[in-house]
Short mmCIF file of C-alpha atoms in Angstrom, two decimals:
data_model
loop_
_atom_site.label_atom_id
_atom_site.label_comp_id
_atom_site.label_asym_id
_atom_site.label_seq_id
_atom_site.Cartn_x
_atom_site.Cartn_y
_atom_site.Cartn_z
CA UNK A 1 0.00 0.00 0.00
CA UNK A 2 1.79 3.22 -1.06
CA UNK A 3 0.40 5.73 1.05
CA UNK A 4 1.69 6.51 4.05
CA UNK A 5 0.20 6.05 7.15
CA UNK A 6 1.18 8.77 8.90
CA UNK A 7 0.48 11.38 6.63
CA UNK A 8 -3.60 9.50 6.16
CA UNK A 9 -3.52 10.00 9.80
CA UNK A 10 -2.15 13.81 10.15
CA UNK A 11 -4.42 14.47 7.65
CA UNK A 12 -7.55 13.21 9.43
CA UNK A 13 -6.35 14.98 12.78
CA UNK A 14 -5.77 18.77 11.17
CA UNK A 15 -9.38 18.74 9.32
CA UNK A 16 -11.14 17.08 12.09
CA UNK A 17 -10.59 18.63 15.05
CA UNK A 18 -14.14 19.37 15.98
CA UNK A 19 -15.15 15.47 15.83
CA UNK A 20 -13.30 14.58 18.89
CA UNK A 21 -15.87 16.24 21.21
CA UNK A 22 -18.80 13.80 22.91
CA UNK A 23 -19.13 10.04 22.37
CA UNK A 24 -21.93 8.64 20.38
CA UNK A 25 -23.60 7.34 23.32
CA UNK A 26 -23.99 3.54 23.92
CA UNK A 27 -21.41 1.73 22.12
CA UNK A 28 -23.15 -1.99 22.50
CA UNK A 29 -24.21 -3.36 18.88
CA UNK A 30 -23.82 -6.28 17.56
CA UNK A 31 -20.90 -6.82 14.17
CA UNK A 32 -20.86 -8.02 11.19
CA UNK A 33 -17.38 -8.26 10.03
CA UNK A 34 -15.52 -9.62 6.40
CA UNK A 35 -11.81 -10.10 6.22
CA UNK A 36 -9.55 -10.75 3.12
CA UNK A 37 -6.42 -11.97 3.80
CA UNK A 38 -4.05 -11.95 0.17
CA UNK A 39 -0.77 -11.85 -0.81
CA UNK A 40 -1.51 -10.46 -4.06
CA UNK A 41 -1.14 -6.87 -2.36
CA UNK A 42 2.63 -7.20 -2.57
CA UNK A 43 2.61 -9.25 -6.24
CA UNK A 44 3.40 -12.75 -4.89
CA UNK A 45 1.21 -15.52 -5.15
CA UNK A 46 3.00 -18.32 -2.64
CA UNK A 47 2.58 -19.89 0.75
CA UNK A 48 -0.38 -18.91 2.65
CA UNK A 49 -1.96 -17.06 -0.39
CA UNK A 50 -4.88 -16.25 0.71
CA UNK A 51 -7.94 -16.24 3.60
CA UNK A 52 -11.43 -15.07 3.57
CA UNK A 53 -13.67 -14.94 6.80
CA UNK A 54 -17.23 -13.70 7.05
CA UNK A 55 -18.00 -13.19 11.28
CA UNK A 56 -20.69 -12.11 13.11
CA UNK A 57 -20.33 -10.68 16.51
CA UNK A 58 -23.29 -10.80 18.81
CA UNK A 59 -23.85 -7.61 21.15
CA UNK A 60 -22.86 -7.93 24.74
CA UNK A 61 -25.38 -10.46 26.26
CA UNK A 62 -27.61 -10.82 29.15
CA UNK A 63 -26.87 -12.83 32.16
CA UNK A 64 -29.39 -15.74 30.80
CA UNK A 65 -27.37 -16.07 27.52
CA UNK A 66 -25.19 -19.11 27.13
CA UNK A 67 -21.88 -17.55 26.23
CA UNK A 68 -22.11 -15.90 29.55
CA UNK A 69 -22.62 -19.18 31.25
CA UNK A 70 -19.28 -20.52 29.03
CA UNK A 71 -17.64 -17.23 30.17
CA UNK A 72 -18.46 -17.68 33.78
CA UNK A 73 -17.48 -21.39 33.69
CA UNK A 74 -13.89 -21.26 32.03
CA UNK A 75 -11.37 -20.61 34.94
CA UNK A 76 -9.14 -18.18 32.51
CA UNK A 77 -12.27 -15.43 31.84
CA UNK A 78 -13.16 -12.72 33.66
CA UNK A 79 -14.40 -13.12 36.78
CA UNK A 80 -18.46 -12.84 37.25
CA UNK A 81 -20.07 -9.72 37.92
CA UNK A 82 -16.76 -7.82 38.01
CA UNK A 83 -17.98 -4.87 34.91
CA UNK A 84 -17.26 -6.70 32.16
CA UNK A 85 -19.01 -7.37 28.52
CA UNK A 86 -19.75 -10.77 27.35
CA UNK A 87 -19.97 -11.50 23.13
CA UNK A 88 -20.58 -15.12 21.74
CA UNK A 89 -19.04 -14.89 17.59
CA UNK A 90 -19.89 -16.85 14.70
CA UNK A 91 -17.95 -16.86 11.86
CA UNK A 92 -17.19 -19.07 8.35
CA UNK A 93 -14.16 -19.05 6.58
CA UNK A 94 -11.68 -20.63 4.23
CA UNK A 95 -7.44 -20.88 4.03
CA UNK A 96 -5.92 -21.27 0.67
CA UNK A 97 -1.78 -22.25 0.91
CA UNK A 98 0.27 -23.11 -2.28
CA UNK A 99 3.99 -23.65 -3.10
CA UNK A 100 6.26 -20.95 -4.87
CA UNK A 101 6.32 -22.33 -8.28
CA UNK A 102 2.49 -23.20 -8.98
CA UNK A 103 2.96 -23.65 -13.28
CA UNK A 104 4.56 -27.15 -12.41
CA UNK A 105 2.15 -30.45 -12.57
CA UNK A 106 4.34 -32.00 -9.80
CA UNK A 107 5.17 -29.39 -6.92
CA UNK A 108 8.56 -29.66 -5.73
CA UNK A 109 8.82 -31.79 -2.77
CA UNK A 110 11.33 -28.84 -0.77
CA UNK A 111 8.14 -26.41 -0.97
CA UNK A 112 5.55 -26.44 1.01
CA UNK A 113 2.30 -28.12 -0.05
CA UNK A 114 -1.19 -27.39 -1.67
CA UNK A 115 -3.95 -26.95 0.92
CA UNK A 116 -6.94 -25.26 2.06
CA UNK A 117 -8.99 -25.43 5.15
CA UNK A 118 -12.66 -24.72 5.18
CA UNK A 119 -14.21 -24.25 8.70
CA UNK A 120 -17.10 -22.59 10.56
CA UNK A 121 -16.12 -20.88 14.44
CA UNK A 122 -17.94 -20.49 17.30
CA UNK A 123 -16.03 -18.19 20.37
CA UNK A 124 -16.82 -16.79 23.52
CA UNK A 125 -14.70 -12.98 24.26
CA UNK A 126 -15.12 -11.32 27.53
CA UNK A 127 -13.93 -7.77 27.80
CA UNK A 128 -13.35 -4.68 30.48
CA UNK A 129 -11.83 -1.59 29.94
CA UNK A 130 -8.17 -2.97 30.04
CA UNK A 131 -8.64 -6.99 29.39
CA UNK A 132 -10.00 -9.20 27.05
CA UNK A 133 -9.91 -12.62 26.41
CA UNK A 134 -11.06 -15.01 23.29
CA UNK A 135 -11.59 -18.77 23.20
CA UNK A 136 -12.88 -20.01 19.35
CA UNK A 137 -13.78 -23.04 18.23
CA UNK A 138 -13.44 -24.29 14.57
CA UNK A 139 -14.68 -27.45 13.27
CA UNK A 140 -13.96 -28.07 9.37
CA UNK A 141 -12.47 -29.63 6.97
CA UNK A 142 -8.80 -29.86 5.09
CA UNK A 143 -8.23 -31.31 1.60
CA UNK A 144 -10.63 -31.25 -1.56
CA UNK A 145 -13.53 -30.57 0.29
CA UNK A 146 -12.43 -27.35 1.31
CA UNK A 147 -13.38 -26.02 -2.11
CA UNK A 148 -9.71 -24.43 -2.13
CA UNK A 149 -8.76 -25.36 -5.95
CA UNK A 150 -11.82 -24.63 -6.99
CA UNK A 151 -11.82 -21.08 -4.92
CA UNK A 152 -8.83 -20.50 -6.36
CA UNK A 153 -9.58 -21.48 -10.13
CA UNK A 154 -12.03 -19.20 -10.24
CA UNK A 155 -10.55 -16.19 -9.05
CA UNK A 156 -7.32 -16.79 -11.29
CA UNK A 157 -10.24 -16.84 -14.35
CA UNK A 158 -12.12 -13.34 -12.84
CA UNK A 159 -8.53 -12.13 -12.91
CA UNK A 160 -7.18 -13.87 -16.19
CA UNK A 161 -4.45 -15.27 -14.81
CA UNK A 162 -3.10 -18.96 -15.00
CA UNK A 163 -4.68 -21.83 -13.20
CA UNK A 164 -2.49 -23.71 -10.46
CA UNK A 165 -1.22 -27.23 -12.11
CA UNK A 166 -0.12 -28.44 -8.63
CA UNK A 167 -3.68 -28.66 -6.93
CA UNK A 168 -3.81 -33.29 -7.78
CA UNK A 169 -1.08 -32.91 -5.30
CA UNK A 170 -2.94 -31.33 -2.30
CA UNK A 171 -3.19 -32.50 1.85
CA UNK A 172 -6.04 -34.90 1.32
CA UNK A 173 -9.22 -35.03 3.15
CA UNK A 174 -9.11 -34.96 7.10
CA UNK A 175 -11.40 -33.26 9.56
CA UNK A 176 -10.48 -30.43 11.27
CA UNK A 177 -11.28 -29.46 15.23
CA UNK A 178 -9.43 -26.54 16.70
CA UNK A 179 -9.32 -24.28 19.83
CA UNK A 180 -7.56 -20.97 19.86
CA UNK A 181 -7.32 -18.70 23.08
CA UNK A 182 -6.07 -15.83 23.59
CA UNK A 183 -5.81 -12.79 26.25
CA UNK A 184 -5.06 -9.36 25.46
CA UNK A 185 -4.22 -6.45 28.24
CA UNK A 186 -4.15 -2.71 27.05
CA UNK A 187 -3.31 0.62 28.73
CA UNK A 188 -5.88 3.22 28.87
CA UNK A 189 -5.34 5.89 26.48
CA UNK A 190 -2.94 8.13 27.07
CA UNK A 191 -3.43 11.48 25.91
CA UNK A 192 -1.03 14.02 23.99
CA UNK A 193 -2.39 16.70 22.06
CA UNK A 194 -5.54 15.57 19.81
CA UNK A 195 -3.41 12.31 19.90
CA UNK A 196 -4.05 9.25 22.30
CA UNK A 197 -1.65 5.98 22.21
CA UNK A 198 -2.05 2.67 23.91
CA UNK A 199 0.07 -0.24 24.55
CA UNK A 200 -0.01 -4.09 25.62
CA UNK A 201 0.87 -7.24 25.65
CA UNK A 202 -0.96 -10.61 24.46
CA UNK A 203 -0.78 -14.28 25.24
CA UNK A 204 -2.33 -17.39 24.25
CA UNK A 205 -2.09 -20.86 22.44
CA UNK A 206 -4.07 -23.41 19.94
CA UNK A 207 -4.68 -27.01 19.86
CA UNK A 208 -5.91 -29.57 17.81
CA UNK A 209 -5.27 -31.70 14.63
CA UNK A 210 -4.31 -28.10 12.33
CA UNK A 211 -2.02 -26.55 15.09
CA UNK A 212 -0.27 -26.62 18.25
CA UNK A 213 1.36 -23.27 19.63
CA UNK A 214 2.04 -21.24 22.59
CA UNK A 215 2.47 -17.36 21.16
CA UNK A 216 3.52 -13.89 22.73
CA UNK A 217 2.47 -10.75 21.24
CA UNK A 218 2.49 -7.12 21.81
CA UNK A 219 0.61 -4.33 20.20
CA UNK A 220 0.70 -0.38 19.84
CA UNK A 221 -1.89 1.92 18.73
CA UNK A 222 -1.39 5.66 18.32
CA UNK A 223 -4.16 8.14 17.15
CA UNK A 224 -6.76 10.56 17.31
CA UNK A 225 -9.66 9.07 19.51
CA UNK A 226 -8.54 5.23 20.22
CA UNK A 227 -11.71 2.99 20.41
CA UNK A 228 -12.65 0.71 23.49
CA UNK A 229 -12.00 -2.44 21.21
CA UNK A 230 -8.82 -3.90 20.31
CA UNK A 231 -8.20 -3.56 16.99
CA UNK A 232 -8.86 -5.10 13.51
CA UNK A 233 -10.11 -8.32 12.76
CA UNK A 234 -7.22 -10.88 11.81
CA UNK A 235 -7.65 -14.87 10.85
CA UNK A 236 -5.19 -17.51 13.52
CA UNK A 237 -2.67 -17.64 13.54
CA UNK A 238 -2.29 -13.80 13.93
CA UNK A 239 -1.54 -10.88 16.49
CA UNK A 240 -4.88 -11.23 18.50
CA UNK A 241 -7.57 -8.65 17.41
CA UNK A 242 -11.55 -8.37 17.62
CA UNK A 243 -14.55 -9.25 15.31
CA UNK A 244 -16.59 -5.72 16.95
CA UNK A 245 -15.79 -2.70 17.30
CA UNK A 246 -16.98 -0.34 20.17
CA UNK A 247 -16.30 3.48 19.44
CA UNK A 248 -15.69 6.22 22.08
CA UNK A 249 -16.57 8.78 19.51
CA UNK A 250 -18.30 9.82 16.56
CA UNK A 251 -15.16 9.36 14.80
CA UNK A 252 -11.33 7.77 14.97
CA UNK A 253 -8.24 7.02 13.17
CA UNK A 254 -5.21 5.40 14.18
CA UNK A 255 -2.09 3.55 13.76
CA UNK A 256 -0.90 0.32 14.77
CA UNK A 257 1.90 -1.87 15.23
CA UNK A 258 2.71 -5.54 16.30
CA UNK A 259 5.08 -8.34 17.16
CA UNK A 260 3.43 -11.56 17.38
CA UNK A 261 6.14 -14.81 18.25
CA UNK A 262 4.91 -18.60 17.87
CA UNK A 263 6.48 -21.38 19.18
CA UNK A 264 5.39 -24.02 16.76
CA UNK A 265 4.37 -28.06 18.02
CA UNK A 266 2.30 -28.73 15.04
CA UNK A 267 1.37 -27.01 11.76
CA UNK A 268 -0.81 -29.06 9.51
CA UNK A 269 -0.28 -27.29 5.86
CA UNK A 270 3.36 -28.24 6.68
CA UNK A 271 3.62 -31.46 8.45
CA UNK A 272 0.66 -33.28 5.71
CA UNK A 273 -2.30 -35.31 6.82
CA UNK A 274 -2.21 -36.55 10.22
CA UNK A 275 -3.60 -40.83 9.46
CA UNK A 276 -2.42 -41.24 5.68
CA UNK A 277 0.66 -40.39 3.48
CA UNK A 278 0.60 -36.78 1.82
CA UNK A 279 3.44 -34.22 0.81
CA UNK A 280 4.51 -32.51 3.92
CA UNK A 281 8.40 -30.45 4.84
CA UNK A 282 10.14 -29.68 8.22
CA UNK A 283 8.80 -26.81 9.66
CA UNK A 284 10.30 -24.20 11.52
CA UNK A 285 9.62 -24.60 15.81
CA UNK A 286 9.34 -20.58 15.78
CA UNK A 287 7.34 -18.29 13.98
CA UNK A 288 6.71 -14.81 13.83
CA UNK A 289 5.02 -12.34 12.50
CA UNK A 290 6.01 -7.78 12.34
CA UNK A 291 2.25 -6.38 11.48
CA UNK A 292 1.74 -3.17 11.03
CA UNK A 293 -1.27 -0.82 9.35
CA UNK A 294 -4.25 2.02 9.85
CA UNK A 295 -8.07 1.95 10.98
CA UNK A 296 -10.83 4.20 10.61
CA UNK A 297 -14.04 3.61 13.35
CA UNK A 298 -16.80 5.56 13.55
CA UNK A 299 -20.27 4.91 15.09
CA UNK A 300 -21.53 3.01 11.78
CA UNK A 301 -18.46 0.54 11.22
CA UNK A 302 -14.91 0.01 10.74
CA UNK A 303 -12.19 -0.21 7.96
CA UNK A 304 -8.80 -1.49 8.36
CA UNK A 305 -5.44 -2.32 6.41
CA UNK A 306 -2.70 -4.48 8.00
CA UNK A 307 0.18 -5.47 6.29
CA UNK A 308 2.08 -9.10 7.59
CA UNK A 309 5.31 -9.78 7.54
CA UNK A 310 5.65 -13.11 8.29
CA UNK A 311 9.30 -15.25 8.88
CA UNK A 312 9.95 -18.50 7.24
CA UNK A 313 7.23 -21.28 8.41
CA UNK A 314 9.86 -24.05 6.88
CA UNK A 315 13.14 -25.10 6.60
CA UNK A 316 13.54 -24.94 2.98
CA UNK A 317 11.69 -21.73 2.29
CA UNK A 318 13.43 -19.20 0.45
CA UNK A 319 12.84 -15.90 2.57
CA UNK A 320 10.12 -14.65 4.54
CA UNK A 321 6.43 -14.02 3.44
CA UNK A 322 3.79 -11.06 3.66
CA UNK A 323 0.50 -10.37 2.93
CA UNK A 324 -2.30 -7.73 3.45
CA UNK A 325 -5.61 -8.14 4.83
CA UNK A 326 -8.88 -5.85 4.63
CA UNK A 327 -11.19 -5.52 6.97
CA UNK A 328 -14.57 -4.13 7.39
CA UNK A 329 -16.65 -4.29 10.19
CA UNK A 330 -20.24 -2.91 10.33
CA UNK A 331 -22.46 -2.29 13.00
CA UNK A 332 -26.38 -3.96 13.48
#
């Protein structure tokens, strides 16, 4: 993305003064949110290639709901009746990954392979004013029946270019069941000028038959009018970030920045199918990922652009990866 974020955001803050006056009022809503995940915004087409999810965040919930229940149960939420907002999310959503050289009809066998991963999510967040924690479940699919050559086949004909050769190759069919948590811990804003900036760190894991890690992130935000959410949507494994958004004003724009550091037991799209023979390569037992981008939030929705930087996933790869993701985020 060539323009720069700073100037998009100095911009915003020297004809906008006036909007940073009184907050719209209740924030609760519920979210729809869509996410595109592609590496085709810096001209490569390799690796993890490319993920879509479509999520929808619920408002926070009443004391009868059964997300709060969940919440109240798990020993690593919040603690009941202590201020803080339950959401249950929903989501659908689908991972493409190729090798570097897809015009070959046999991938190389150094490369990573073809795969996809098509799975629906169901999570419980919990959030106060400095805290929040996520726990999602996905339950899907990897192999042909995640519709990831054909996905793929028919953007490459919208866009006119070549069709993958490789796909015959692909992880074959396995089910997929996966839990992700996370917790995330923010300052509160701290003010300079029109200008607010908050910091914090993030930990959490996954497990199941896709992946196994333990991660460590931290994240910065610097702009005019933060929000009370905690930033952009992002697909796992990621620096940790939410499906709603919950404005403190009319109007906001900001910058962020993240580190996000995986220490890697299992990776699925690397290792191959877990019960039969498929192409698979060593992967890498650390991971991590430099993220940075801009967000706009007002009472109505949110748009985002992060750009990934991502370090080498395998042994054999040549180089680090990045993508870009879009985001938007509406409210209901």
């Amino acid at each position: 993305m060539r323009l720069g974020y700073t100037t998009f955001i100095l911009a915003i803050a020297t004809a906008a003064p006036a909007l940073a006056q009184d907050p719209p009022g209740d924030p609760t809503h519920g979210s729809l949110s869509i996410l595109e995940e592609n590496d085709i915004f810096f001209n490569t087409d390799k690796h993890y290639t490319n993920g879509t999810a479509l999520a929808y965040t619920t408002p926070a919930l009443s004391h009868d709901n059964w997300a709060v229940s969940a919440a109240d149960f798990l020993p690593f939420f919040q603690d009941h009746g202590k201020g803080y907002e339950v959401r249950a999310t929903y989501e659908l959503g689908q991972d493409i990954f190729t090798p570097a050289n897809t015009q070959i009809a046999t991938p190389d066998p150094t490369d990573r392979p073809y795969a996809g991963f098509l799975f629906a999510g169901l999570g419980v967040l919990s959030k106060t004013s400095n805290r929040q924690d996520q726990l999602l479940m996905q339950v899907g699919v990897v192999g042909p029946a995640s519709l990831a050559e054909d996905a793929q086949n028919f953007v490459h004909g919208i866009l006119g270019d070549k069709k993958d050769l490789g796909w015959s190759h692909q992880l074959r069919d396995e089910p997929a069941l996966e839990f992700t948590y996370d917790r995330s811990y923010r300052t509160s804003p701290i003010h300079v000028l029109w200008f607010e900036w908050d910091t914090g760190p993030s930990l959490g894991g996954a497990i199941g038959n896709v992946y196994d890690y333990a991660e460590a992130a931290w994240t910065f935000r610097a702009g005019l009018n933060l929000p009370d959410d905690f930033g952009p949507m992002r697909l796992n494994p990621s620096l940790p970030g939410s499906n709603y958004f919950e404005p403190r004003h009319p109007f906001s724009a900001y910058l962020f920045a993240g580190i996000d550091g995986r220490a890697v037991l299992r990776n699925l799209f690397l290792e191959g199918n877990s019960f039969q023979p498929s192409p698979h390569v060593s992967e890498m037992p650390f991971v991590g990922d430099v993220v940075f981008g801009a967000a706009i939030e007002t009472e109505f929705g949110r748009l985002a652009f992060t750009h990934d930087v991502r370090t080498k996933e395998f042994y054999t790869q040549k180089g680090s990866d990045q993508f870009g993701a879009v985001s938007l985020t509406i409210g209901l």
